[in-house]
Coordinates of C-alpha atoms (C1' of nucleotides) in Angstrom, one line a residue:
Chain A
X244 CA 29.5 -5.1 -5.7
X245 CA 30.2 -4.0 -9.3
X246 CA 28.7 -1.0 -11.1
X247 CA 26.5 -3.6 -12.9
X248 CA 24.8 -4.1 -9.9
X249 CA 24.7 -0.4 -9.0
X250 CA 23.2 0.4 -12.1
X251 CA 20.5 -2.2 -12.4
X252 CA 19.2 -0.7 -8.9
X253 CA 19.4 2.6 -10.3
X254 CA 17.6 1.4 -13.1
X255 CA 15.2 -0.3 -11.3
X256 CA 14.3 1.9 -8.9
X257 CA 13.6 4.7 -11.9
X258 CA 11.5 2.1 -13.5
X259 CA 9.1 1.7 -10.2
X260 CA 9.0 5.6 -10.1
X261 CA 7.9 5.9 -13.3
X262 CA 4.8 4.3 -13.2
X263 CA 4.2 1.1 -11.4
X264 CA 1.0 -0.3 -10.6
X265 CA 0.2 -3.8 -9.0
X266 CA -2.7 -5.9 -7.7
X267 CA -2.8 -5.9 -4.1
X268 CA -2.4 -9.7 -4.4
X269 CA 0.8 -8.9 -5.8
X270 CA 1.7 -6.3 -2.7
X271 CA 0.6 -8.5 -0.4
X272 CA 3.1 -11.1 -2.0
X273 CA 6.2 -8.5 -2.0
X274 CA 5.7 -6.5 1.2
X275 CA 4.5 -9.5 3.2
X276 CA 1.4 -7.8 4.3
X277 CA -1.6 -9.9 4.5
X278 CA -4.5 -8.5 2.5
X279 CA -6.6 -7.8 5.2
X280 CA -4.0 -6.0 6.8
X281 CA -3.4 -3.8 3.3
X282 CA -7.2 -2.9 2.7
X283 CA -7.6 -2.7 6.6
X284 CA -4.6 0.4 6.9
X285 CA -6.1 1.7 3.5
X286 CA -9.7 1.8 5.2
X287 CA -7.3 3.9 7.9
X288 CA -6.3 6.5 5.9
X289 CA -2.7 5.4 5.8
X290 CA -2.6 4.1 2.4
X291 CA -4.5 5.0 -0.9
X292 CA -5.7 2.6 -3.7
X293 CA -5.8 3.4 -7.5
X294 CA -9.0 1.7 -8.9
X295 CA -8.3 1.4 -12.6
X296 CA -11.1 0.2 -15.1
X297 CA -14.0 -1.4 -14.9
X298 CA -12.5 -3.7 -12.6
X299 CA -12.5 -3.9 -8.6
X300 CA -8.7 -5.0 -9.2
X301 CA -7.3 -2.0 -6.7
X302 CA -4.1 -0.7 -8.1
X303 CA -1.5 0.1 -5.5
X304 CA 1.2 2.6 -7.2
X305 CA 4.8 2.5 -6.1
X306 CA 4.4 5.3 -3.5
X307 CA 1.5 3.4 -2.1
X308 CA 3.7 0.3 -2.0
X309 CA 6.3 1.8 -0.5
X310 CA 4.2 3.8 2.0
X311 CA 3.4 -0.1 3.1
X312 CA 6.3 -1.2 3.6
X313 CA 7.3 1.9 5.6
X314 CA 4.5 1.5 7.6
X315 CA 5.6 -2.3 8.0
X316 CA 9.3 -1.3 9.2
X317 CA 8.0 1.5 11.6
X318 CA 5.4 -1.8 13.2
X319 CA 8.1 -3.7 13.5
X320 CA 10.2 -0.8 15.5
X321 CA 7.5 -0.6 17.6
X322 CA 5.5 2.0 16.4
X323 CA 1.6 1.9 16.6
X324 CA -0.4 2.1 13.2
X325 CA -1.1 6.1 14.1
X326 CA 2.3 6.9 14.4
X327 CA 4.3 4.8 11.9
X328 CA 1.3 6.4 9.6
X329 CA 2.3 9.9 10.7
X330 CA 6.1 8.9 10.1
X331 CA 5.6 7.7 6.9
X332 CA 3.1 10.8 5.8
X333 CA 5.9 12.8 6.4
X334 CA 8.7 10.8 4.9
X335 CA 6.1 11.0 1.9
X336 CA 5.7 14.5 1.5
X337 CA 9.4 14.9 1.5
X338 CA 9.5 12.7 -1.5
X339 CA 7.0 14.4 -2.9
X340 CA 9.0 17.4 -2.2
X341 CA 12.4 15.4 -4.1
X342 CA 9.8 14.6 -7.0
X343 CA 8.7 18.5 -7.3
X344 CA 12.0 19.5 -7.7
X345 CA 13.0 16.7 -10.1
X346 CA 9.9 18.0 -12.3
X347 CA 11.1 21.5 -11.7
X348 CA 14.6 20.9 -12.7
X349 CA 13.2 18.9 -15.7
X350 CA 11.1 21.7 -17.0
X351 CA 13.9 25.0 -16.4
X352 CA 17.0 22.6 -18.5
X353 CA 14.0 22.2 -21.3
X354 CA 13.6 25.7 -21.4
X355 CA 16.8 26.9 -20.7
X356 CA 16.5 30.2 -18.6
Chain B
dG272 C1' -9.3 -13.4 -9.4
dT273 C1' -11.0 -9.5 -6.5
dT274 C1' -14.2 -6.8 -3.5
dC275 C1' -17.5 -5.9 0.5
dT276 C1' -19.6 -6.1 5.2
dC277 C1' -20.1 -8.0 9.9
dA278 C1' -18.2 -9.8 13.8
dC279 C1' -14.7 -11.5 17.0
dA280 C1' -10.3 -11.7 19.6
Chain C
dT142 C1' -4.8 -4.0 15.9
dG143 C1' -5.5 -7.7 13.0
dT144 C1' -8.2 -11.6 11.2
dG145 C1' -12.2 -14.8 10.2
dA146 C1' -16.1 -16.1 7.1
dG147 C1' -19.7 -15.8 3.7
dA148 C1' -21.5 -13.5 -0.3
dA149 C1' -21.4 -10.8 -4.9

DNA sequence: GTTCTCACA
DNA sequence: TGTGAGAA
């Protein structure tokens, strides 16, 4: 491992949390999840499309992604759809959580207290 | 290329 | 729970 490598994750992981939406032809590729399978946890609850445009093209944002492949780990622990859902809800909100406090920090250094 | 509904296992 | 097919 060199720091190159360490950085380009770091780097690449900022880049997907900035803003990064994909087909769900293109989800299905990377987290392996048939599209069936994607729309049919979506039509759950578990998982939340971004329809952007005139187009039916459903946009699946890195959170949503992610929440995929979370829920695709948790399956293949065992877990039923309910619960791994319920896991990854509440892994969720703590990221949201980690994001709130990111924006938070951001905003008090701008403004210097 | 994507989406939807209905139905089946 | 996950997938099939046809239709738009």
């Amino acid at each position: 491992m060199n720091e190159n490598e360490q950085s380009v994750n770091v780097l690449l992981d900022f880049d997907l949390l900035g803003k990064l939406v994909v087909g769900i032809g293109e989800v299905s590729d990377i987290t392996g999840v048939p599209l069936r399978q994607i729309r049919y946890w979506e039509e759950k609850g578990i998982i939340h499309s971004s329809k952007e445009g005139e187009g039916t093209t459903r946009k699946y944002d890195y959170l949503n992604i992610k929440k995929i492949v979370l829920v695709k780990e948790l399956m293949d622990d065992g877990y039923t759809l309910d619960a791994a859902a319920k896991k990854v809800e509440e892994r969720m909100r703590n990221v949201n959580e980690v994001f709130a406090k990111l924006a938070k920090r951001s905003t008090e250094d701008s403004q210097e207290k």
